mmCIF file of C-alpha atoms in Angstrom:
data_model
loop_
_atom_site.group_PDB
_atom_site.id
_atom_site.type_symbol
_atom_site.label_atom_id
_atom_site.label_comp_id
_atom_site.label_asym_id
_atom_site.label_seq_id
_atom_site.Cartn_x
_atom_site.Cartn_y
_atom_site.Cartn_z
ATOM 1 C CA PHE A 5 -38.032 36.373 -50.406
ATOM 2 C CA GLY A 6 -38.462 39.814 -51.762
ATOM 3 C CA SER A 7 -34.909 39.765 -52.853
ATOM 4 C CA ARG A 8 -35.134 36.978 -55.332
ATOM 5 C CA ALA A 9 -36.286 39.072 -58.162
ATOM 6 C CA ARG A 10 -33.231 41.267 -57.466
ATOM 7 C CA LEU A 11 -30.850 38.176 -57.608
ATOM 8 C CA LYS A 12 -32.504 36.904 -60.708
ATOM 9 C CA GLN A 13 -31.815 40.346 -62.408
ATOM 10 C CA ILE A 14 -28.151 40.331 -61.208
ATOM 11 C CA GLY A 15 -28.072 36.772 -62.477
ATOM 12 C CA PHE A 16 -28.416 38.183 -66.139
ATOM 13 C CA VAL A 17 -24.755 39.593 -65.752
ATOM 14 C CA ALA A 18 -22.828 37.129 -67.493
ATOM 15 C CA HIS A 19 -25.374 36.527 -70.659
ATOM 16 C CA ALA A 20 -25.503 40.300 -71.180
ATOM 17 C CA GLY A 21 -21.695 40.623 -70.851
ATOM 18 C CA ARG A 22 -21.059 37.861 -73.435
ATOM 19 C CA TRP A 23 -23.439 39.451 -75.905
ATOM 20 C CA LYS A 24 -21.755 42.697 -75.659
ATOM 21 C CA MET A 25 -18.361 41.234 -75.912
ATOM 22 C CA LYS A 26 -19.561 39.323 -79.040
ATOM 23 C CA LEU A 27 -20.692 42.612 -80.627
ATOM 24 C CA GLN A 28 -17.742 44.440 -79.810
ATOM 25 C CA SER A 29 -15.519 41.696 -81.196
ATOM 26 C CA ALA A 30 -17.374 41.700 -84.487
ATOM 27 C CA LEU A 31 -17.206 45.399 -84.822
ATOM 28 C CA HIS A 32 -13.456 45.568 -83.916
ATOM 29 C CA ILE A 33 -12.751 42.872 -86.701
ATOM 30 C CA LEU A 34 -14.576 45.007 -89.061
ATOM 31 C CA PHE A 35 -12.425 48.019 -87.618
ATOM 32 C CA LEU A 36 -9.113 46.027 -88.447
ATOM 33 C CA LEU A 37 -10.246 45.225 -91.990
ATOM 34 C CA VAL A 38 -10.812 48.965 -92.650
ATOM 35 C CA VAL A 39 -7.426 49.774 -91.122
ATOM 36 C CA ARG A 40 -5.554 47.986 -93.809
ATOM 37 C CA CYS A 41 -7.215 49.733 -96.587
ATOM 38 C CA SER A 42 -7.898 53.251 -95.253
ATOM 39 C CA GLY A 43 -6.159 56.612 -95.178
ATOM 40 C CA THR A 44 -4.826 58.811 -92.328
ATOM 41 C CA ASP A 45 -8.671 59.236 -91.072
ATOM 42 C CA ASP A 46 -8.503 55.333 -89.745
ATOM 43 C CA ILE A 47 -7.155 56.320 -86.414
ATOM 44 C CA LEU A 48 -10.058 58.574 -85.780
ATOM 45 C CA ALA A 49 -12.694 56.124 -87.295
ATOM 46 C CA MET A 50 -11.329 53.555 -84.929
ATOM 47 C CA LEU A 51 -11.451 55.735 -81.998
ATOM 48 C CA GLN A 52 -15.070 57.044 -82.661
ATOM 49 C CA SER A 53 -16.300 53.453 -83.408
ATOM 50 C CA SER A 54 -14.733 52.131 -80.372
ATOM 51 C CA LEU A 55 -16.436 54.786 -78.399
ATOM 52 C CA ARG A 56 -19.703 54.307 -79.844
ATOM 53 C CA VAL A 57 -19.644 50.736 -78.857
ATOM 54 C CA LYS A 58 -18.791 51.572 -75.303
ATOM 55 C CA THR A 59 -21.367 54.188 -75.162
ATOM 56 C CA SER A 60 -24.079 51.872 -76.352
ATOM 57 C CA SER A 61 -22.698 49.355 -73.583
ATOM 58 C CA ASN A 62 -23.227 52.068 -70.897
ATOM 59 C CA SER A 63 -26.781 52.668 -71.774
ATOM 60 C CA SER A 64 -27.582 49.477 -69.955
ATOM 61 C CA SER A 65 -25.670 50.086 -66.757
ATOM 62 C CA GLU A 66 -28.752 50.805 -64.841
ATOM 63 C CA THR A 67 -29.765 46.995 -65.325
ATOM 64 C CA ASP A 68 -26.981 45.728 -63.425
ATOM 65 C CA THR A 69 -24.782 44.131 -66.035
ATOM 66 C CA VAL A 70 -21.255 43.967 -66.335
ATOM 67 C CA GLN A 71 -19.622 47.014 -68.146
ATOM 68 C CA SER A 72 -16.830 46.517 -70.729
ATOM 69 C CA ALA A 73 -14.563 48.980 -72.166
ATOM 70 C CA PRO A 74 -13.202 48.741 -75.988
ATOM 71 C CA ASP A 75 -11.486 45.527 -76.684
ATOM 72 C CA VAL A 76 -7.875 45.176 -75.998
ATOM 73 C CA ALA A 77 -7.255 43.862 -79.501
ATOM 74 C CA THR A 78 -8.660 46.957 -80.799
ATOM 75 C CA VAL A 79 -6.609 49.226 -78.619
ATOM 76 C CA SER A 80 -3.505 47.264 -79.297
ATOM 77 C CA SER A 81 -3.994 47.304 -82.929
ATOM 78 C CA LEU A 82 -4.679 51.179 -82.852
ATOM 79 C CA GLU A 83 -1.486 51.569 -80.615
ATOM 80 C CA ASN A 84 0.516 49.887 -83.370
ATOM 81 C CA LEU A 85 -1.034 51.814 -86.169
ATOM 82 C CA VAL A 86 -0.410 55.160 -84.365
ATOM 83 C CA LEU A 87 3.212 54.296 -83.763
ATOM 84 C CA ASN A 88 3.750 52.951 -87.443
ATOM 85 C CA ARG A 89 2.153 56.188 -88.815
ATOM 86 C CA VAL A 90 4.275 58.187 -86.395
ATOM 87 C CA LYS A 91 7.513 56.639 -87.348
ATOM 88 C CA ASP A 92 6.618 56.905 -91.069
ATOM 89 C CA GLY A 93 5.964 60.576 -90.543
ATOM 90 C CA THR A 94 2.505 60.171 -92.244
ATOM 91 C CA LEU A 95 0.716 62.208 -89.557
ATOM 92 C CA LYS A 96 3.275 64.777 -88.726
ATOM 93 C CA GLY A 97 1.909 68.321 -88.346
ATOM 94 C CA ASP A 98 -1.779 67.135 -88.367
ATOM 95 C CA VAL A 99 -2.750 69.169 -85.598
ATOM 96 C CA LYS A 100 -6.493 68.968 -86.133
ATOM 97 C CA LEU A 101 -6.200 65.205 -86.368
ATOM 98 C CA THR A 102 -4.166 65.099 -82.949
ATOM 99 C CA ALA A 103 -6.955 67.144 -81.122
ATOM 100 C CA SER A 104 -9.828 64.982 -82.537
ATOM 101 C CA VAL A 105 -7.856 61.765 -81.480
ATOM 102 C CA ASN A 106 -7.114 63.297 -78.021
ATOM 103 C CA ALA A 107 -10.790 64.348 -77.469
ATOM 104 C CA SER A 108 -11.731 60.781 -78.514
ATOM 105 C CA ILE A 109 -9.181 59.213 -76.190
ATOM 106 C CA LYS A 110 -10.507 61.153 -73.319
ATOM 107 C CA LYS A 111 -14.071 60.327 -73.900
ATOM 108 C CA MET A 112 -12.827 56.541 -73.860
ATOM 109 C CA PHE A 113 -10.855 57.283 -70.394
ATOM 110 C CA THR A 114 -14.504 58.637 -69.299
ATOM 111 C CA SER A 115 -16.052 55.454 -70.698
ATOM 112 C CA ILE A 116 -13.596 53.117 -68.909
ATOM 113 C CA ILE A 117 -13.983 54.803 -65.457
ATOM 114 C CA ALA A 118 -17.672 54.653 -65.879
ATOM 115 C CA ALA A 119 -17.502 51.189 -66.655
ATOM 116 C CA THR A 120 -15.246 50.686 -63.701
ATOM 117 C CA GLY A 121 -17.702 52.451 -61.513
ATOM 118 C CA SER A 122 -20.645 50.462 -62.712
ATOM 119 C CA ASN A 123 -18.985 47.260 -62.138
ATOM 120 C CA GLN A 124 -17.874 48.415 -58.623
ATOM 121 C CA LYS A 125 -21.643 49.009 -58.051
ATOM 122 C CA LEU A 126 -22.648 45.650 -59.285
ATOM 123 C CA MET A 127 -20.098 43.802 -56.993
ATOM 124 C CA ARG A 128 -21.436 45.970 -54.167
ATOM 125 C CA ALA A 129 -24.838 44.832 -54.999
ATOM 126 C CA SER A 130 -23.869 41.162 -55.332
ATOM 127 C CA VAL A 131 -22.368 41.597 -51.733
ATOM 128 C CA ARG A 132 -25.539 43.210 -50.430
ATOM 129 C CA ALA A 133 -27.673 40.366 -51.809
ATOM 130 C CA PHE A 134 -26.357 38.088 -48.918
ATOM 131 C CA LYS A 135 -27.375 40.848 -46.479
ATOM 132 C CA LYS A 136 -30.808 40.779 -47.754
ATOM 133 C CA CYS A 137 -31.014 37.044 -47.380
ATOM 134 C CA LYS A 138 -30.088 37.384 -43.861
ATOM 135 C CA THR A 139 -32.426 40.332 -43.358
ATOM 136 C CA ASN A 140 -35.295 38.469 -44.681
ATOM 137 C CA MET A 141 -34.382 35.389 -42.529
ATOM 138 C CA TRP A 142 -34.403 37.365 -39.300
ATOM 139 C CA ALA A 143 -37.477 39.109 -40.411
ATOM 140 C CA ASN A 144 -39.015 35.826 -40.762
ATOM 141 C CA TYR A 145 -37.715 34.926 -37.274
ATOM 142 C CA ARG A 146 -39.261 37.991 -35.800
ATOM 143 C CA ARG A 147 -42.707 37.043 -37.268
ATOM 144 C CA ALA A 148 -42.439 33.598 -35.600
ATOM 145 C CA LEU A 149 -41.565 35.290 -32.200
ATOM 146 C CA PRO A 150 -45.377 36.151 -31.437
ATOM 147 C CA LEU A 151 -46.262 32.624 -31.924
ATOM 148 C CA GLU A 152 -43.592 31.301 -29.814
ATOM 149 C CA LYS A 153 -44.526 33.881 -27.248
ATOM 150 C CA LYS A 154 -48.132 32.831 -27.111
ATOM 151 C CA HIS A 155 -46.936 29.051 -26.683
ATOM 152 C CA PHE A 156 -44.668 30.105 -23.905
ATOM 153 C CA MET A 157 -47.618 31.968 -21.926
ATOM 154 C CA ILE A 158 -49.910 29.208 -22.409
ATOM 155 C CA ALA A 159 -47.247 26.524 -21.382
ATOM 156 C CA ARG A 160 -46.647 28.439 -18.269
ATOM 157 C CA VAL A 161 -50.129 28.581 -17.250
ATOM 158 C CA TYR A 162 -51.032 24.961 -18.291
ATOM 159 C CA PRO A 163 -49.615 23.138 -15.206
ATOM 160 C CA LYS A 164 -51.752 25.349 -13.093
ATOM 161 C CA CYS A 165 -54.862 24.305 -14.990
ATOM 162 C CA ILE A 166 -53.889 20.676 -14.520
ATOM 163 C CA THR A 167 -53.612 21.400 -10.705
ATOM 164 C CA ALA A 168 -56.977 23.002 -10.684
ATOM 165 C CA GLU A 169 -58.600 20.342 -12.662
ATOM 166 C CA ASN A 170 -57.111 17.764 -10.187
ATOM 167 C CA ALA A 171 -58.414 19.526 -7.261
ATOM 168 C CA LEU A 172 -62.063 19.680 -8.746
ATOM 169 C CA ARG A 173 -61.792 15.823 -9.638
ATOM 170 C CA LEU A 174 -60.945 14.983 -6.062
ATOM 171 C CA GLU A 175 -63.758 17.335 -4.743
ATOM 172 C CA LEU A 176 -66.167 15.648 -7.334
ATOM 173 C CA GLN A 177 -65.216 12.394 -5.973
ATOM 174 C CA ARG A 178 -65.808 13.363 -2.446
ATOM 175 C CA VAL A 179 -69.156 14.952 -3.186
ATOM 176 C CA LYS A 180 -70.195 11.860 -5.159
ATOM 177 C CA LYS A 181 -69.206 9.590 -2.162
ATOM 178 C CA THR A 182 -71.385 11.951 0.265
ATOM 179 C CA TYR A 183 -74.181 11.739 -2.401
ATOM 180 C CA ARG A 184 -74.279 7.980 -2.653
ATOM 181 C CA THR A 185 -74.291 7.986 1.027
ATOM 182 C CA ALA A 186 -77.230 10.141 1.416
ATOM 183 C CA PHE A 187 -79.042 8.181 -1.258
ATOM 184 C CA ASN A 188 -78.602 4.984 0.523
ATOM 185 C CA ILE A 189 -79.846 6.479 3.740
ATOM 186 C CA PHE A 190 -82.817 8.008 2.010
ATOM 187 C CA LYS A 191 -83.623 4.732 0.457
ATOM 188 C CA ASN A 192 -83.067 2.631 3.567
ATOM 189 C CA ASN A 193 -85.503 4.923 5.755
ATOM 190 C CA LYS A 194 -87.992 4.709 3.000
ATOM 191 C CA ARG A 195 -87.880 0.908 2.972
ATOM 192 C CA LEU A 196 -87.930 0.762 6.873
ATOM 193 C CA MET A 197 -90.980 3.242 6.918
ATOM 194 C CA LYS A 198 -92.777 0.783 4.644
ATOM 195 C CA ALA A 199 -91.908 -2.193 6.557
ATOM 196 C CA LYS A 200 -92.966 -0.815 9.879
ATOM 197 C CA GLY A 201 -96.109 0.483 8.173
ATOM 198 C CA LYS A 202 -97.067 -3.158 7.331
ATOM 199 C CA GLY A 203 -96.009 -4.278 10.812
ATOM 200 C CA CYS A 204 -98.766 -2.079 12.193
ATOM 201 C CA GLY A 205 -101.493 -4.778 10.832
ATOM 202 C CA ASN A 206 -104.920 -4.182 9.264
ATOM 203 C CA VAL A 207 -107.846 -3.034 11.782
ATOM 204 C CA CYS A 208 -110.246 -2.069 8.921
ATOM 205 C CA THR A 209 -112.265 -5.446 9.355
ATOM 206 C CA ASN A 210 -116.023 -4.890 10.333
ATOM 207 C CA HIS A 211 -117.052 -6.202 13.685
ATOM 208 C CA LYS A 212 -120.755 -5.248 13.577
ATOM 209 C CA ALA A 213 -121.964 -8.483 15.462
ATOM 210 C CA THR A 214 -119.628 -7.746 18.399
ATOM 211 C CA GLU A 215 -119.014 -3.832 18.748
ATOM 212 C CA ASN A 216 -121.083 -0.800 18.205
ATOM 213 C CA TYR A 217 -120.001 2.242 16.253
ATOM 214 C CA HIS A 218 -118.357 3.889 19.401
ATOM 215 C CA GLU A 219 -116.441 1.082 20.090
ATOM 216 C CA GLN A 220 -115.271 0.711 16.659
ATOM 217 C CA LEU A 221 -113.997 4.189 16.739
ATOM 218 C CA GLN A 222 -112.212 3.681 19.845
ATOM 219 C CA ARG A 223 -110.545 0.519 18.598
ATOM 220 C CA LEU A 224 -109.268 2.470 15.455
ATOM 221 C CA TYR A 225 -108.024 5.478 17.689
ATOM 222 C CA ASP A 226 -105.988 3.071 19.802
ATOM 223 C CA PHE A 227 -104.591 1.268 16.802
ATOM 224 C CA TYR A 228 -103.408 4.381 15.015
ATOM 225 C CA GLY A 229 -102.049 6.018 18.279
ATOM 226 C CA LYS A 230 -99.857 2.917 18.819
ATOM 227 C CA CYS A 231 -98.807 2.843 15.148
ATOM 228 C CA LYS A 232 -97.997 6.577 15.156
ATOM 229 C CA LYS A 233 -95.504 6.083 18.044
ATOM 230 C CA LYS A 234 -93.751 3.597 16.078
ATOM 231 C CA LEU A 235 -93.598 5.448 12.793
ATOM 232 C CA ILE A 236 -92.815 9.136 14.041
ATOM 233 C CA PRO A 237 -89.208 8.566 14.660
ATOM 234 C CA ILE A 238 -88.673 6.509 11.375
ATOM 235 C CA SER A 239 -90.781 9.524 9.607
ATOM 236 C CA LYS A 240 -88.487 11.993 10.959
ATOM 237 C CA ARG A 241 -85.298 10.275 9.978
ATOM 238 C CA LEU A 242 -86.770 9.830 6.388
ATOM 239 C CA GLU A 243 -87.511 13.445 6.055
ATOM 240 C CA SER A 244 -83.890 14.397 7.366
ATOM 241 C CA ALA A 245 -82.428 11.817 4.781
ATOM 242 C CA LYS A 246 -84.549 13.410 1.905
ATOM 243 C CA LYS A 247 -83.472 16.749 2.714
ATOM 244 C CA LEU A 248 -79.712 15.644 2.720
ATOM 245 C CA PHE A 249 -80.139 13.588 -0.354
ATOM 246 C CA LYS A 250 -81.720 16.921 -2.220
ATOM 247 C CA LYS A 251 -78.893 18.926 -0.945
ATOM 248 C CA GLU A 252 -76.058 16.420 -1.986
ATOM 249 C CA SER A 253 -77.515 15.919 -5.269
ATOM 250 C CA ALA A 254 -77.448 19.674 -6.060
ATOM 251 C CA LYS A 255 -73.833 19.807 -4.663
ATOM 252 C CA GLN A 256 -72.854 16.777 -7.078
ATOM 253 C CA ALA A 257 -74.527 18.542 -10.022
ATOM 254 C CA VAL A 258 -72.455 21.698 -9.474
ATOM 255 C CA SER A 259 -69.167 19.960 -8.578
ATOM 256 C CA ASP A 260 -69.632 17.785 -11.891
ATOM 257 C CA ALA A 261 -70.241 20.828 -14.075
ATOM 258 C CA LYS A 262 -67.164 22.592 -12.513
ATOM 259 C CA TYR A 263 -64.900 19.564 -13.095
ATOM 260 C CA LYS A 264 -66.081 19.262 -16.728
ATOM 261 C CA ALA A 265 -65.643 22.997 -17.559
ATOM 262 C CA MET A 266 -62.221 23.069 -16.111
ATOM 263 C CA LYS A 267 -61.150 19.807 -17.846
ATOM 264 C CA LYS A 268 -62.469 21.319 -21.289
ATOM 265 C CA LYS A 269 -60.547 24.567 -20.507
ATOM 266 C CA CYS A 270 -57.398 22.401 -20.032
ATOM 267 C CA LEU A 271 -58.092 20.515 -23.233
ATOM 268 C CA THR A 272 -58.448 23.770 -25.175
ATOM 269 C CA MET A 273 -55.203 25.228 -23.732
ATOM 270 C CA ALA A 274 -53.346 21.953 -24.692
ATOM 271 C CA TRP A 275 -54.848 22.294 -28.153
ATOM 272 C CA MET A 276 -53.903 26.035 -28.542
ATOM 273 C CA MET A 277 -50.326 25.344 -27.158
ATOM 274 C CA ASN A 278 -49.682 22.632 -29.677
ATOM 275 C CA THR A 279 -51.237 24.864 -32.711
ATOM 276 C CA ARG A 280 -49.173 27.911 -31.597
ATOM 277 C CA LYS A 281 -46.029 25.728 -31.549
ATOM 278 C CA CYS A 282 -46.860 24.095 -34.840
ATOM 279 C CA GLN A 283 -47.417 27.403 -36.494
ATOM 280 C CA ALA A 284 -44.060 28.642 -35.203
ATOM 281 C CA VAL A 285 -42.270 25.526 -36.439
ATOM 282 C CA GLY A 286 -43.816 25.687 -39.896
ATOM 283 C CA ARG A 287 -43.080 29.363 -40.274
ATOM 284 C CA LEU A 288 -39.234 28.944 -39.357
ATOM 285 C CA LYS A 289 -39.094 25.828 -41.507
ATOM 286 C CA GLY A 290 -40.610 27.580 -44.458
ATOM 287 C CA GLY A 291 -38.266 30.616 -43.734
ATOM 288 C CA CYS A 292 -35.226 28.544 -43.662
ATOM 289 C CA LYS A 293 -36.060 26.726 -46.880
ATOM 290 C CA GLY A 294 -36.289 30.246 -48.565
ATOM 291 C CA TYR A 295 -33.178 31.434 -47.001
ATOM 292 C CA GLN A 296 -31.043 28.373 -48.111
ATOM 293 C CA SER A 297 -32.476 29.093 -51.773
ATOM 294 C CA CYS A 298 -31.701 32.750 -51.461
ATOM 295 C CA TRP A 299 -27.990 32.265 -50.277
ATOM 296 C CA LYS A 300 -27.357 29.755 -53.101
ATOM 297 C CA THR A 301 -28.726 32.075 -55.812
ATOM 298 C CA ALA A 302 -26.579 34.939 -54.078
ATOM 299 C CA THR A 303 -23.309 32.842 -54.126
ATOM 300 C CA ARG A 304 -23.840 31.749 -57.669
ATOM 301 C CA ASN A 305 -24.477 35.276 -58.808
ATOM 302 C CA TYR A 306 -21.413 36.711 -56.815
ATOM 303 C CA TYR A 307 -18.962 34.332 -58.405
ATOM 304 C CA ARG A 308 -20.503 34.777 -61.920
ATOM 305 C CA ASN A 309 -20.262 38.415 -61.668
ATOM 306 C CA LYS A 310 -16.869 38.385 -60.057
ATOM 307 C CA ARG A 311 -15.327 36.211 -62.851
ATOM 308 C CA ALA A 312 -16.843 38.521 -65.557
ATOM 309 C CA ILE A 313 -15.742 41.614 -63.821
ATOM 310 C CA MET A 314 -12.252 40.409 -63.090
ATOM 311 C CA LYS A 315 -11.618 39.702 -66.767
ATOM 312 C CA GLU A 316 -13.204 43.069 -67.665
ATOM 313 C CA GLU A 317 -10.810 44.863 -65.117
ATOM 314 C CA ARG A 318 -7.796 43.211 -66.357
ATOM 315 C CA ASN A 319 -8.743 44.279 -70.175
ATOM 316 C CA MET A 320 -9.632 47.892 -69.012
ATOM 317 C CA LYS A 321 -6.183 48.385 -67.352
ATOM 318 C CA ILE A 322 -4.440 47.099 -70.565
ATOM 319 C CA GLU A 323 -6.566 49.423 -72.575
ATOM 320 C CA TRP A 324 -5.903 52.392 -70.357
ATOM 321 C CA ARG A 325 -2.219 51.852 -70.532
ATOM 322 C CA GLY A 326 -2.480 51.375 -74.446
ATOM 323 C CA LEU A 327 -4.409 54.705 -74.614
ATOM 324 C CA LYS A 328 -1.910 56.500 -72.492
ATOM 325 C CA ARG A 329 1.059 55.457 -74.604
ATOM 326 C CA ILE A 330 -1.152 56.608 -77.672
ATOM 327 C CA GLN A 331 -1.576 60.190 -76.189
ATOM 328 C CA CYS A 332 2.279 60.019 -75.618
ATOM 329 C CA TYR A 333 2.801 59.160 -79.325
ATOM 330 C CA LEU A 334 0.469 61.854 -80.381
ATOM 331 C CA GLN A 335 3.053 64.499 -78.894
ATOM 332 C CA VAL A 336 5.351 63.879 -81.814
ATOM 333 C CA ILE A 337 2.489 64.577 -84.352
ATOM 334 C CA ASP A 338 1.323 68.009 -82.924
ATOM 335 C CA ASP A 339 4.642 69.663 -83.146
ATOM 336 C CA LYS A 340 4.382 71.341 -79.746
ATOM 337 C CA PRO A 341 7.623 71.415 -77.870
ATOM 338 C CA VAL A 342 8.255 68.723 -75.395
ATOM 339 C CA LYS A 343 10.832 69.276 -72.521
ATOM 340 C CA ASP A 344 12.557 66.789 -70.380
ATOM 341 C CA ALA A 345 13.047 66.854 -66.610
ATOM 342 C CA LYS A 346 15.926 69.333 -66.877
ATOM 343 C CA GLY A 347 13.756 71.669 -69.130
ATOM 344 C CA LYS A 348 15.587 71.119 -72.406
ATOM 345 C CA LYS A 349 13.640 70.744 -75.550
ATOM 346 C CA MET A 350 13.362 67.021 -76.703
ATOM 347 C CA SER A 351 13.654 65.940 -80.285
ATOM 348 C CA ASN A 352 10.567 63.925 -81.912
ATOM 349 C CA LYS A 353 12.781 60.843 -81.957
ATOM 350 C CA ALA A 354 13.791 61.325 -78.309
ATOM 351 C CA VAL A 355 10.000 61.623 -77.386
ATOM 352 C CA LEU A 356 9.083 58.663 -79.403
ATOM 353 C CA ASN A 357 11.858 56.714 -77.517
ATOM 354 C CA SER A 358 10.578 57.857 -74.166
ATOM 355 C CA CYS A 359 7.071 56.794 -75.034
ATOM 356 C CA ILE A 360 8.128 53.398 -76.052
ATOM 357 C CA LYS A 361 10.227 53.137 -72.795
ATOM 358 C CA MET A 362 7.759 54.865 -70.692
ATOM 359 C CA LYS A 363 6.941 53.281 -67.204
ATOM 360 C CA ARG A 364 3.673 51.483 -66.848
ATOM 361 C CA PRO A 365 0.908 54.132 -66.302
ATOM 362 C CA SER A 366 -0.882 53.836 -62.867
ATOM 363 C CA THR A 367 -4.290 51.984 -62.785
ATOM 364 C CA LYS A 368 -5.159 51.999 -59.283
ATOM 365 C CA HIS A 369 -8.223 53.951 -59.872
ATOM 366 C CA LEU A 370 -9.477 51.192 -62.149
ATOM 367 C CA LYS A 371 -9.193 48.453 -59.408
ATOM 368 C CA ILE A 372 -12.458 46.772 -58.344
ATOM 369 C CA TYR A 373 -13.035 45.748 -54.576
ATOM 370 C CA TYR A 374 -14.828 42.478 -54.705
ATOM 371 C CA GLY A 375 -15.622 42.219 -51.064
ATOM 372 C CA ARG A 376 -16.071 38.906 -49.399
ATOM 373 C CA ILE A 377 -19.035 36.394 -49.084
ATOM 374 C CA PRO A 378 -20.034 36.880 -45.381
ATOM 375 C CA LYS A 379 -20.157 34.169 -42.924
ATOM 376 C CA LYS A 380 -23.396 32.254 -43.460
ATOM 377 C CA PRO A 381 -25.400 32.393 -40.147
ATOM 378 C CA LYS A 382 -27.094 29.239 -39.012
ATOM 379 C CA CYS A 383 -31.030 29.481 -39.663
ATOM 380 C CA PRO A 384 -32.827 29.362 -36.489
ATOM 381 C CA ARG A 385 -35.365 26.231 -36.208
ATOM 382 C CA ASP A 386 -37.492 25.124 -33.415
ATOM 383 C CA PRO A 387 -36.337 21.744 -32.346
ATOM 384 C CA TRP A 388 -39.666 21.097 -30.275
ATOM 385 C CA CYS A 389 -41.922 19.716 -32.745
ATOM 386 C CA PRO A 390 -45.433 19.170 -31.289
ATOM 387 C CA CYS A 391 -45.938 15.742 -29.597
ATOM 388 C CA THR A 392 -42.335 14.522 -30.004
ATOM 389 C CA ALA A 393 -40.631 12.868 -27.014
ATOM 390 C CA SER A 394 -38.655 15.971 -25.846
ATOM 391 C CA TYR A 395 -41.676 18.352 -26.408
ATOM 392 C CA VAL A 396 -43.870 16.178 -24.515
ATOM 393 C CA LYS A 397 -41.249 15.799 -21.660
ATOM 394 C CA ASN A 398 -40.685 19.538 -21.396
ATOM 395 C CA VAL A 399 -44.073 20.876 -21.827
ATOM 396 C CA TYR A 400 -46.530 18.286 -20.344
ATOM 397 C CA THR A 401 -44.711 18.121 -16.885
ATOM 398 C CA LYS A 402 -48.117 17.960 -15.069
ATOM 399 C CA GLY A 403 -51.155 15.751 -16.122
ATOM 400 C CA PRO A 404 -51.728 13.016 -18.578
ATOM 401 C CA ARG A 405 -49.069 13.281 -21.426
ATOM 402 C CA SER A 406 -51.638 11.607 -23.814
ATOM 403 C CA ARG A 407 -53.243 15.027 -23.677
ATOM 404 C CA CYS A 408 -50.738 16.267 -26.413
ATOM 405 C CA TRP A 409 -52.370 14.120 -29.237
ATOM 406 C CA LYS A 410 -55.780 13.432 -27.575
ATOM 407 C CA ASN A 411 -57.336 16.920 -26.531
ATOM 408 C CA LEU A 412 -60.222 18.357 -28.305
ATOM 409 C CA ARG A 413 -59.675 15.970 -31.074
ATOM 410 C CA LYS A 414 -56.727 13.909 -32.299
ATOM 411 C CA TYR A 415 -53.865 16.317 -33.162
ATOM 412 C CA ARG A 416 -51.049 16.058 -35.582
ATOM 413 C CA CYS A 417 -48.836 18.940 -36.704
ATOM 414 C CA ALA A 418 -48.586 19.134 -40.551
ATOM 415 C CA ALA A 419 -45.209 20.907 -40.337
ATOM 416 C CA CYS A 420 -43.784 17.811 -38.499
ATOM 417 C CA ARG A 421 -44.541 15.435 -41.087
#
């Protein structure tokens, strides 16, 4: 199938995802070590480092791999770091840092959304892989239809060929019988002619002592006159029998040629009928084998991608909520007035408490639709393999059934072995 390469490409998902997660974990551990010993620029450094890791992972989104956002541990550590610095007042009034951190967080939001879109695209591709398997299966079925049609057309005409062959065989038997009768009549008349000729006797003996030349001629004339009267009727019957024999001999040769030609035609039709059916069976059998392999690969890749993407989806939702809380904490740093629902200005402590007690930010836009594995259609197979019992019973309704495996030569379908 043409979709196997695509399925194998999707199958690299888990390996690529694990490799990227290992790289991110190593970098994030390094970031946490730096956090413990760095100054006020650690927050920005962590955000920029996480963003760089995400950007590098986004660069391979075109190869259909699972996209991941910054690690949950990194965002959680970053959130705790910002919260502790806010409580300590270390970053208070640092507007420049607040703007830089907000810009980096927005880029991280963009990265998370891009990763979600890429993962959604990958899941759609995983579901579409099943459709490709079905499409290829039915395409193979369509390629087998012309072979089935040719078999059907020959099978519909084959009984007529057998009927014509039987009629010519009966005609040949009738002509042969007439031919043998004509031959026997000719042979009997020929024998009778010979026997009657011998019955006339021999009058060529010289009688010089008793008769003169004139008397000898008279004697011969009388002899052959009498013999002629005996032989003329038999001679006429012999000529008539000879003409009939020649006529029936020609008829017998023509009838024999017609019967042999029709028999060869029927044998050829049986051969072609079996061959077309064998080709159709072989094509459907090979297509179903590839279809089973394609569906199995698509199922394995679907569940593999689903497991990896579900894990990433949970992590990205946690990261999104953590980054939202960090944005809330940054309102305490930039000294811009924050008002409550009634329009009153809130103190930094009230803003901080509201950030700590804030409702869980909505992550509906990060939800992935995984789809469902479609119902697996049954692969069409041809139950009538050439020369099986059911095939012979339904196809060779007329004529000898041994014609299936003994026609032009001994026949056996390779796809039915």
